[in-house]
Amino acid sequence: MDAGASPDMSGIRIEAITAAHIDSFHRTLDIVAREKKYLSMTEATPLPQTREFVMGMIAKGNPQFVAVTCEEVVGWCDISRHFFPSHAHRGNLGMGILPAYRGQGLGRRLMETTLRAAQKTGFARVELDVYEDNSRAIALYEKLGFVREGIIRRAARIDGRFIDAIGMALLFDEDGSA
Ligand SMILES: CC(C)(COP(=O)(O)OP(=O)(O)OC[C@H]1O[C@@H](n2cnc3c(N)ncnc32)[C@H](O)[C@@H]1OP(=O)(O)O)[C@@H](O)C(=O)NCCC(=O)NCCS
């Protein structure tokens, strides 16, 4: 898409990720990572590792959804289950959207779909860390019921600058409600 042009949001579909999405997902992940403002990654992992990650998510039944338009992935949201059995009710959420597609409700759509899937697959707690200056992400998380649990001081150091993060979590009740 041309820089500065407004994208058409009407045809964007939210789909469960498949192997066919991986190349495009990798490109989108790399663009968001290289902004060096939002993600722990400052560039995408190499394509083979990204492929392994996605295929692992699919094999484990972890929710991972992508926003797709014109066969291109423009955003994603995923929830990785913790490894140890005593923590297996917990999932870690990550997400990102290409700059031109932000601020138009796509983040909410992606999260609602992914959280619904997480609830169905038995997660009891979804958690995330968000940099304290990421006001749009914090606003979205709070609107969807995430609660601040604490500050992770000096959570990241990017280009020599320390950034604090806010630890947030959403608990699903035992009856399945958020
Ligand atoms: C964070 C991100 C996923 C949010 O998705 P989005 O599509 O841009 O967000 P939405 O349009 O769904 O807006 C989220 C809500 O925040 C509100 N909002 C938007 N910008 C805001 C701002 N600067 N301050 C406060 N609230 C804001 C919106 O009004 C919206 O609320 P609503 O649904 O009640 O209208 C997206 O902006 C993104 O990819 N950012 C870069 C990567 C990133 O930050 N990833 C998360 C790392 S923890």
Coordinates of N, CA and C and ligand atoms in Angstrom, one line a residue:
M1 N 0.8 -1.2 0.0 CA 0.0 0.0 0.0 C 0.9 1.3 0.0
D2 N 0.4 2.3 -0.7 CA 1.2 3.6 -0.7 C 1.3 4.2 0.7
A3 N 2.4 4.7 1.0 CA 2.5 5.4 2.3 C 1.6 6.6 2.3
G4 N 0.8 6.7 3.4 CA -0.1 7.9 3.6 C -1.5 7.6 3.1
A5 N -1.7 6.5 2.2 CA -3.0 6.2 1.7 C -3.8 5.5 2.9
S6 N -5.1 5.8 2.9 CA -5.9 5.2 3.9 C -6.3 3.8 3.5
P7 N -6.1 2.7 4.2 CA -6.4 1.4 3.8 C -7.9 1.2 3.8
D8 N -8.4 0.3 3.0 CA -9.8 -0.1 3.1 C -9.9 -1.2 4.2
M9 N -10.6 -0.9 5.3 CA -10.7 -1.8 6.4 C -11.9 -2.8 6.2
S10 N -12.8 -2.5 5.3 CA -14.0 -3.3 5.2 C -13.8 -4.7 4.8
G11 N -12.7 -5.0 4.0 CA -12.6 -6.4 3.6 C -11.6 -7.2 4.5
I12 N -11.2 -6.7 5.6 CA -10.3 -7.4 6.4 C -10.9 -8.6 7.2
R13 N -10.4 -9.8 7.0 CA -10.9 -11.0 7.7 C -10.0 -11.4 8.8
I14 N -10.6 -11.9 9.9 CA -9.8 -12.4 11.0 C -9.9 -14.0 10.8
E15 N -8.7 -14.6 10.7 CA -8.6 -16.0 10.4 C -7.6 -16.7 11.3
A16 N -7.9 -17.9 11.7 CA -6.9 -18.7 12.4 C -5.7 -18.9 11.5
I17 N -4.5 -18.8 12.1 CA -3.3 -18.8 11.2 C -3.2 -20.3 10.7
T18 N -2.6 -20.3 9.4 CA -2.3 -21.6 8.8 C -0.9 -21.5 8.2
A19 N -0.3 -22.6 7.8 CA 1.0 -22.6 7.2 C 1.1 -21.6 6.0
A20 N 0.0 -21.4 5.3 CA 0.0 -20.5 4.1 C 0.2 -19.0 4.5
H21 N -0.1 -18.7 5.8 CA 0.1 -17.3 6.2 C 1.5 -16.9 6.6
I22 N 2.4 -17.9 6.8 CA 3.6 -17.7 7.5 C 4.5 -16.7 6.9
D23 N 4.7 -16.7 5.6 CA 5.6 -15.8 5.0 C 5.2 -14.3 5.2
S24 N 3.9 -14.1 5.0 CA 3.3 -12.8 5.1 C 3.3 -12.4 6.6
F25 N 3.0 -13.3 7.5 CA 3.0 -13.0 8.9 C 4.5 -12.6 9.3
H26 N 5.5 -13.3 8.8 CA 6.8 -13.0 9.1 C 7.2 -11.5 8.7
R27 N 6.7 -11.1 7.5 CA 7.0 -9.8 7.0 C 6.4 -8.7 7.9
T28 N 5.2 -9.0 8.3 CA 4.5 -8.0 9.2 C 5.1 -8.0 10.6
L29 N 5.5 -9.1 11.1 CA 6.2 -9.2 12.4 C 7.4 -8.3 12.4
D30 N 8.2 -8.5 11.3 CA 9.5 -7.8 11.1 C 9.3 -6.3 11.0
I31 N 8.2 -5.8 10.3 CA 8.0 -4.4 10.2 C 7.7 -3.8 11.6
V32 N 6.8 -4.5 12.4 CA 6.4 -4.0 13.7 C 7.6 -4.0 14.7
A33 N 8.4 -5.2 14.6 CA 9.5 -5.3 15.5 C 10.5 -4.2 15.2
R34 N 10.8 -3.9 14.0 CA 11.8 -2.9 13.6 C 11.4 -1.5 14.0
E35 N 10.2 -1.2 14.3 CA 9.8 0.1 14.8 C 10.5 0.3 16.2
K36 N 10.9 -0.8 16.9 CA 11.6 -0.7 18.1 C 10.9 0.1 19.2
K37 N 9.6 0.1 19.2 CA 8.8 0.9 20.1 C 7.9 0.0 21.0
Y38 N 7.5 -1.2 20.5 CA 6.4 -1.9 21.1 C 6.7 -3.3 21.5
L39 N 7.5 -4.0 20.7 CA 7.7 -5.4 20.9 C 9.1 -5.7 21.6
S40 N 9.2 -6.9 22.2 CA 10.5 -7.3 22.8 C 11.5 -7.6 21.6
M41 N 11.0 -8.1 20.5 CA 11.8 -8.4 19.3 C 12.1 -7.0 18.7
T42 N 13.3 -6.8 18.2 CA 13.6 -5.6 17.5 C 13.8 -5.9 16.0
E43 N 13.7 -7.2 15.7 CA 13.5 -7.7 14.3 C 12.9 -9.1 14.4
A44 N 12.3 -9.5 13.3 CA 11.7 -10.8 13.4 C 12.7 -11.9 13.5
T45 N 12.4 -13.0 14.2 CA 13.3 -14.1 14.1 C 13.4 -14.6 12.7
P46 N 14.5 -15.3 12.3 CA 14.6 -15.7 10.9 C 13.4 -16.6 10.5
L47 N 13.1 -16.5 9.2 CA 11.9 -17.2 8.7 C 11.7 -18.7 9.2
P48 N 12.8 -19.5 9.1 CA 12.6 -20.9 9.6 C 12.2 -21.0 11.0
Q49 N 12.7 -20.1 11.9 CA 12.3 -20.1 13.3 C 10.8 -19.6 13.5
T50 N 10.5 -18.6 12.7 CA 9.1 -18.1 12.7 C 8.1 -19.2 12.3
R51 N 8.6 -20.0 11.2 CA 7.7 -21.1 10.7 C 7.6 -22.1 11.8
E52 N 8.7 -22.4 12.5 CA 8.6 -23.4 13.6 C 7.7 -23.0 14.7
F53 N 7.8 -21.7 15.1 CA 7.0 -21.1 16.1 C 5.5 -21.3 15.7
V54 N 5.1 -20.9 14.5 CA 3.7 -20.9 14.1 C 3.2 -22.4 14.0
M55 N 4.0 -23.3 13.4 CA 3.6 -24.7 13.3 C 3.4 -25.3 14.7
G56 N 4.3 -24.8 15.7 CA 4.2 -25.3 17.0 C 2.9 -24.8 17.7
M57 N 2.6 -23.5 17.4 CA 1.3 -23.0 18.0 C 0.1 -23.8 17.5
I58 N 0.2 -24.1 16.2 CA -1.0 -24.8 15.6 C -1.0 -26.2 16.2
A59 N 0.1 -26.9 16.3 CA 0.2 -28.3 16.8 C -0.3 -28.3 18.3
K60 N 0.0 -27.3 19.1 CA -0.4 -27.2 20.5 C -1.8 -26.8 20.7
G61 N -2.4 -26.3 19.7 CA -3.8 -25.7 19.8 C -3.8 -24.4 20.5
N62 N -2.7 -23.7 20.5 CA -2.7 -22.3 21.0 C -3.3 -21.4 20.1
P63 N -4.2 -20.4 20.6 CA -4.9 -19.5 19.7 C -3.9 -18.6 19.0
Q64 N -3.9 -18.5 17.7 CA -3.2 -17.5 16.9 C -4.0 -17.1 15.7
F65 N -4.4 -15.8 15.7 CA -5.2 -15.3 14.6 C -4.5 -14.2 13.8
V66 N -4.9 -14.1 12.6 CA -4.3 -13.1 11.7 C -5.4 -12.3 11.1
A67 N -5.1 -11.0 10.8 CA -6.0 -10.1 10.1 C -5.4 -10.1 8.6
V68 N -6.3 -10.4 7.7 CA -5.9 -10.7 6.3 C -6.7 -9.8 5.4
T69 N -5.9 -9.1 4.4 CA -6.6 -8.4 3.4 C -5.8 -8.6 2.1
C70 N -6.4 -8.9 1.0 CA -5.7 -9.1 -0.3 C -4.6 -10.1 -0.1
E71 N -4.9 -11.2 0.6 CA -4.0 -12.3 0.8 C -2.7 -11.9 1.6
E72 N -2.7 -10.7 2.2 CA -1.6 -10.3 3.1 C -2.0 -10.2 4.5
V73 N -1.1 -10.7 5.4 CA -1.4 -10.5 6.8 C -1.0 -9.1 7.3
V74 N -1.9 -8.4 7.9 CA -1.7 -7.0 8.3 C -1.7 -6.9 9.8
G75 N -2.0 -8.0 10.5 CA -1.9 -8.0 12.0 C -2.1 -9.4 12.5
W76 N -1.7 -9.6 13.8 CA -1.8 -10.9 14.4 C -2.1 -10.7 15.9
C77 N -2.6 -11.8 16.5 CA -2.8 -11.9 18.0 C -2.6 -13.3 18.4
D78 N -1.7 -13.6 19.3 CA -1.6 -15.0 19.7 C -1.4 -15.1 21.2
I79 N -1.7 -16.3 21.7 CA -1.6 -16.6 23.1 C -0.9 -17.9 23.3
S80 N 0.3 -17.8 23.9 CA 1.1 -19.0 24.1 C 0.9 -19.6 25.5
R81 N 0.7 -20.9 25.6 CA 0.4 -21.5 26.9 C 1.8 -21.7 27.6
H82 N 1.7 -21.4 28.9 CA 3.0 -21.7 29.7 C 3.3 -23.2 29.7
F83 N 4.6 -23.5 29.9 CA 5.0 -24.9 29.7 C 4.7 -25.8 30.9
F84 N 5.1 -25.4 32.1 CA 5.0 -26.3 33.3 C 3.5 -26.6 33.6
P85 N 3.2 -27.8 33.9 CA 1.8 -28.2 34.2 C 1.1 -27.3 35.2
S86 N 1.9 -26.9 36.3 CA 1.3 -26.0 37.3 C 1.0 -24.6 36.8
H87 N 1.5 -24.3 35.6 CA 1.3 -22.9 35.0 C 0.5 -23.0 33.7
A88 N 0.0 -24.2 33.4 CA -0.5 -24.5 32.1 C -1.9 -23.8 31.9
H89 N -2.5 -23.2 32.9 CA -3.7 -22.5 32.8 C -3.4 -21.0 32.4
R90 N -2.2 -20.7 32.2 CA -1.8 -19.3 31.9 C -1.3 -19.2 30.5
G91 N -1.7 -18.1 29.8 CA -1.2 -17.8 28.5 C -0.6 -16.5 28.4
N92 N 0.3 -16.3 27.5 CA 1.0 -15.0 27.3 C 0.5 -14.4 25.9
L93 N 0.0 -13.2 26.0 CA -0.6 -12.7 24.7 C 0.4 -11.7 24.0
G94 N 0.5 -11.9 22.7 CA 1.3 -10.9 21.9 C 0.5 -10.5 20.7
M95 N 0.7 -9.3 20.3 CA 0.0 -8.8 19.1 C 0.6 -7.7 18.4
G96 N 0.3 -7.4 17.2 CA 0.7 -6.3 16.4 C 0.0 -6.1 15.1
I97 N 0.0 -4.8 14.7 CA -0.8 -4.5 13.5 C 0.1 -3.5 12.7
L98 N 0.1 -3.6 11.3 CA 0.9 -2.7 10.5 C 0.4 -1.3 10.8
P99 N 1.4 -0.3 10.8 CA 1.0 1.1 11.1 C -0.2 1.6 10.4
A100 N -0.4 1.4 9.1 CA -1.5 2.0 8.4 C -2.9 1.4 8.8
Y101 N -2.9 0.3 9.5 CA -4.1 -0.3 9.9 C -4.5 -0.1 11.4
R102 N -3.7 0.7 12.1 CA -4.0 0.9 13.5 C -5.1 1.9 13.7
G103 N -5.6 1.9 14.9 CA -6.6 2.9 15.4 C -7.9 2.9 14.7
Q104 N -8.3 1.7 14.1 CA -9.5 1.6 13.4 C -10.3 0.4 13.9
G105 N -10.0 -0.1 15.1 CA -10.8 -1.2 15.6 C -10.3 -2.6 15.3
L106 N -9.2 -2.7 14.6 CA -8.8 -4.0 14.2 C -8.2 -4.8 15.4
G107 N -7.5 -4.0 16.3 CA -6.9 -4.6 17.5 C -8.0 -5.2 18.3
R108 N -9.1 -4.5 18.5 CA -10.2 -5.1 19.3 C -10.7 -6.3 18.7
R109 N -10.9 -6.3 17.3 CA -11.5 -7.5 16.6 C -10.5 -8.7 16.8
L110 N -9.2 -8.5 16.6 CA -8.3 -9.5 16.7 C -8.2 -10.1 18.2
M111 N -8.3 -9.2 19.2 CA -8.2 -9.7 20.5 C -9.5 -10.4 21.0
E112 N -10.6 -9.9 20.6 CA -11.9 -10.5 21.0 C -11.9 -12.0 20.4
T113 N -11.5 -12.1 19.2 CA -11.5 -13.5 18.6 C -10.5 -14.4 19.3
T114 N -9.3 -13.9 19.6 CA -8.3 -14.7 20.2 C -8.6 -15.1 21.6
L115 N -9.2 -14.1 22.4 CA -9.6 -14.4 23.8 C -10.7 -15.4 23.8
R116 N -11.7 -15.3 22.9 CA -12.8 -16.2 22.8 C -12.2 -17.6 22.7
A117 N -11.3 -17.8 21.8 CA -10.6 -19.1 21.5 C -9.9 -19.6 22.8
A118 N -9.2 -18.6 23.5 CA -8.5 -19.0 24.7 C -9.4 -19.5 25.7
Q119 N -10.5 -18.9 25.9 CA -11.5 -19.3 26.9 C -12.1 -20.7 26.6
K120 N -12.3 -20.9 25.3 CA -12.8 -22.2 24.9 C -11.8 -23.3 25.1
T121 N -10.5 -23.0 25.0 CA -9.5 -24.1 25.1 C -9.0 -24.1 26.6
G122 N -9.7 -23.5 27.5 CA -9.4 -23.8 28.9 C -8.4 -22.9 29.6
F123 N -8.0 -21.8 29.0 CA -7.1 -20.9 29.7 C -7.9 -20.3 30.9
A124 N -7.2 -20.1 32.0 CA -7.9 -19.4 33.1 C -7.3 -18.0 33.3
R125 N -6.2 -17.7 32.7 CA -5.5 -16.4 32.9 C -4.7 -16.1 31.6
V126 N -4.9 -14.9 31.1 CA -4.1 -14.4 30.0 C -3.4 -13.2 30.5
E127 N -2.1 -13.2 30.2 CA -1.3 -12.1 30.7 C -0.4 -11.5 29.6
L128 N 0.1 -10.3 29.9 CA 1.0 -9.6 29.0 C 1.8 -8.6 29.7
D129 N 2.9 -8.2 29.1 CA 3.6 -7.0 29.5 C 3.5 -5.9 28.4
V130 N 3.3 -4.7 28.8 CA 3.2 -3.7 27.8 C 4.0 -2.5 28.2
Y131 N 4.8 -1.9 27.3 CA 5.6 -0.7 27.7 C 4.7 0.4 28.2
E132 N 5.2 1.1 29.2 CA 4.3 2.0 29.9 C 4.0 3.2 29.0
D133 N 4.7 3.5 27.9 CA 4.4 4.6 27.0 C 3.5 4.2 25.8
N134 N 3.0 2.9 25.8 CA 2.2 2.4 24.7 C 0.7 2.6 25.1
S135 N 0.3 3.9 25.0 CA -1.1 4.2 25.6 C -2.2 3.6 24.8
R136 N -2.0 3.4 23.5 CA -3.1 2.8 22.7 C -3.3 1.3 23.1
A137 N -2.2 0.6 23.2 CA -2.3 -0.8 23.6 C -2.9 -0.9 25.0
I138 N -2.5 -0.1 26.0 CA -3.0 -0.1 27.3 C -4.5 0.1 27.3
A139 N -4.9 1.1 26.6 CA -6.3 1.5 26.5 C -7.1 0.3 26.0
L140 N -6.6 -0.4 24.9 CA -7.3 -1.5 24.4 C -7.4 -2.6 25.4
Y141 N -6.3 -2.9 26.1 CA -6.3 -4.0 27.1 C -7.3 -3.7 28.2
E142 N -7.3 -2.5 28.7 CA -8.2 -2.2 29.8 C -9.7 -2.3 29.3
K143 N -9.9 -1.9 28.1 CA -11.3 -2.0 27.6 C -11.8 -3.4 27.5
L144 N -10.8 -4.3 27.3 CA -11.2 -5.8 27.2 C -11.1 -6.5 28.6
G145 N -10.9 -5.7 29.6 CA -11.0 -6.3 31.0 C -9.6 -6.6 31.6
F146 N -8.5 -6.3 31.0 CA -7.2 -6.6 31.6 C -7.0 -5.6 32.7
V147 N -6.4 -6.1 33.8 CA -6.1 -5.3 35.0 C -4.6 -5.1 35.2
R148 N -4.2 -4.0 35.6 CA -2.8 -3.7 35.9 C -2.4 -4.5 37.2
E149 N -1.3 -5.2 37.1 CA -0.8 -6.0 38.3 C 0.5 -5.5 38.9
G150 N 1.2 -4.7 38.1 CA 2.4 -4.2 38.6 C 3.3 -3.6 37.5
I151 N 4.4 -3.0 38.0 CA 5.4 -2.4 37.1 C 6.6 -3.3 37.0
I152 N 7.0 -3.6 35.8 CA 8.3 -4.3 35.6 C 9.3 -3.2 35.2
R153 N 10.1 -2.8 36.3 CA 11.0 -1.7 36.1 C 12.2 -2.1 35.1
R154 N 12.5 -1.2 34.3 CA 13.6 -1.5 33.3 C 13.4 -2.8 32.5
A155 N 12.2 -3.0 32.1 CA 11.8 -4.2 31.4 C 12.6 -4.4 30.1
A156 N 12.9 -3.3 29.5 CA 13.6 -3.4 28.2 C 14.7 -2.3 28.2
R157 N 15.7 -2.5 27.3 CA 16.6 -1.5 27.0 C 16.8 -1.4 25.5
I158 N 16.3 -0.3 24.9 CA 16.4 -0.2 23.5 C 17.2 1.0 23.2
D159 N 18.2 0.8 22.4 CA 19.1 1.9 22.0 C 19.6 2.7 23.2
G160 N 19.9 1.9 24.3 CA 20.4 2.5 25.5 C 19.4 3.1 26.5
R161 N 18.1 3.1 26.1 CA 17.1 3.7 26.9 C 16.3 2.6 27.6
F162 N 16.3 2.7 29.0 CA 15.4 1.7 29.7 C 14.0 2.1 29.6
I163 N 13.1 1.1 29.5 CA 11.7 1.3 29.4 C 11.0 0.4 30.5
D164 N 10.2 1.0 31.3 CA 9.4 0.2 32.2 C 8.2 -0.4 31.5
A165 N 7.7 -1.6 32.0 CA 6.5 -2.2 31.4 C 5.5 -2.4 32.5
I166 N 4.2 -2.5 32.1 CA 3.1 -2.7 33.0 C 2.7 -4.2 32.8
G167 N 2.7 -5.0 33.9 CA 2.2 -6.3 33.8 C 0.7 -6.3 33.9
M168 N 0.0 -6.9 33.0 CA -1.5 -6.9 33.0 C -2.0 -8.3 32.8
A169 N -3.2 -8.6 33.4 CA -3.8 -9.9 33.2 C -5.3 -9.8 33.1
L170 N -5.9 -10.8 32.5 CA -7.3 -11.0 32.4 C -7.6 -12.4 33.0
L171 N -8.5 -12.5 33.9 CA -8.9 -13.8 34.5 C -10.2 -14.2 33.9
F172 N -10.3 -15.4 33.4 CA -11.7 -16.0 33.1 C -12.2 -16.7 34.3
D173 N -13.5 -16.4 34.6 CA -14.1 -17.1 35.7 C -14.3 -18.5 35.4
E174 N -14.5 -19.3 36.5 CA -14.7 -20.8 36.2 C -15.9 -21.1 35.4
D175 N -16.9 -20.2 35.4 CA -18.1 -20.4 34.6 C -17.9 -20.0 33.1
G176 N -16.6 -19.6 32.8 CA -16.3 -19.2 31.4 C -16.4 -17.8 31.1
S177 N -17.0 -16.9 32.0 CA -17.1 -15.5 31.7 C -15.8 -14.8 32.0
A178 N -15.6 -13.6 31.4 CA -14.4 -12.9 31.6 C -14.5 -12.0 32.8
Ligands
LIG1 C1 -1.8 -2.0 20.1 C2 -2.6 -2.3 18.8 C3 -2.6 -3.8 18.6 C4 -4.0 -1.8 19.0 O1 -4.8 -2.1 17.9 P1 -5.6 -0.9 17.1 O2 -6.3 -1.5 16.0 O3 -4.6 0.2 16.8 O4 -6.5 -0.4 18.3 P2 -8.1 -0.2 18.2 O5 -8.4 0.7 17.0 O6 -8.8 -1.5 18.3 O7 -8.3 0.8 19.4 C5 -8.2 0.3 20.7 C6 -8.9 1.2 21.7 O8 -8.0 2.2 22.2 C7 -8.5 3.6 22.0 N1 -7.4 4.4 21.6 C8 -6.8 4.5 20.4 N2 -5.8 5.3 20.5 C9 -5.6 5.7 21.8 C10 -4.7 6.5 22.5 N3 -3.7 7.0 21.9 N4 -4.9 6.6 23.8 C11 -6.0 6.1 24.4 N5 -6.9 5.3 23.8 C12 -6.7 5.1 22.5 C13 -9.5 3.4 20.8 O9 -10.5 4.4 21.0 C14 -10.1 2.0 21.0 O10 -11.2 2.0 21.9 P3 -12.7 1.6 21.3 O11 -12.6 0.2 20.8 O12 -13.5 1.7 22.5 O13 -12.9 2.7 20.3 C15 -2.0 -1.6 17.6 O14 -2.1 -0.2 17.7 C16 -0.5 -2.0 17.3 O15 -0.2 -2.9 16.6 N6 0.5 -1.2 17.9 C17 1.9 -1.5 17.7 C18 2.3 -2.8 18.2 C19 1.9 -3.0 19.7 O16 1.8 -2.0 20.4 N7 1.7 -4.3 20.1 C20 1.3 -4.6 21.5 C21 2.5 -4.7 22.3 S1 2.1 -5.0 24.0

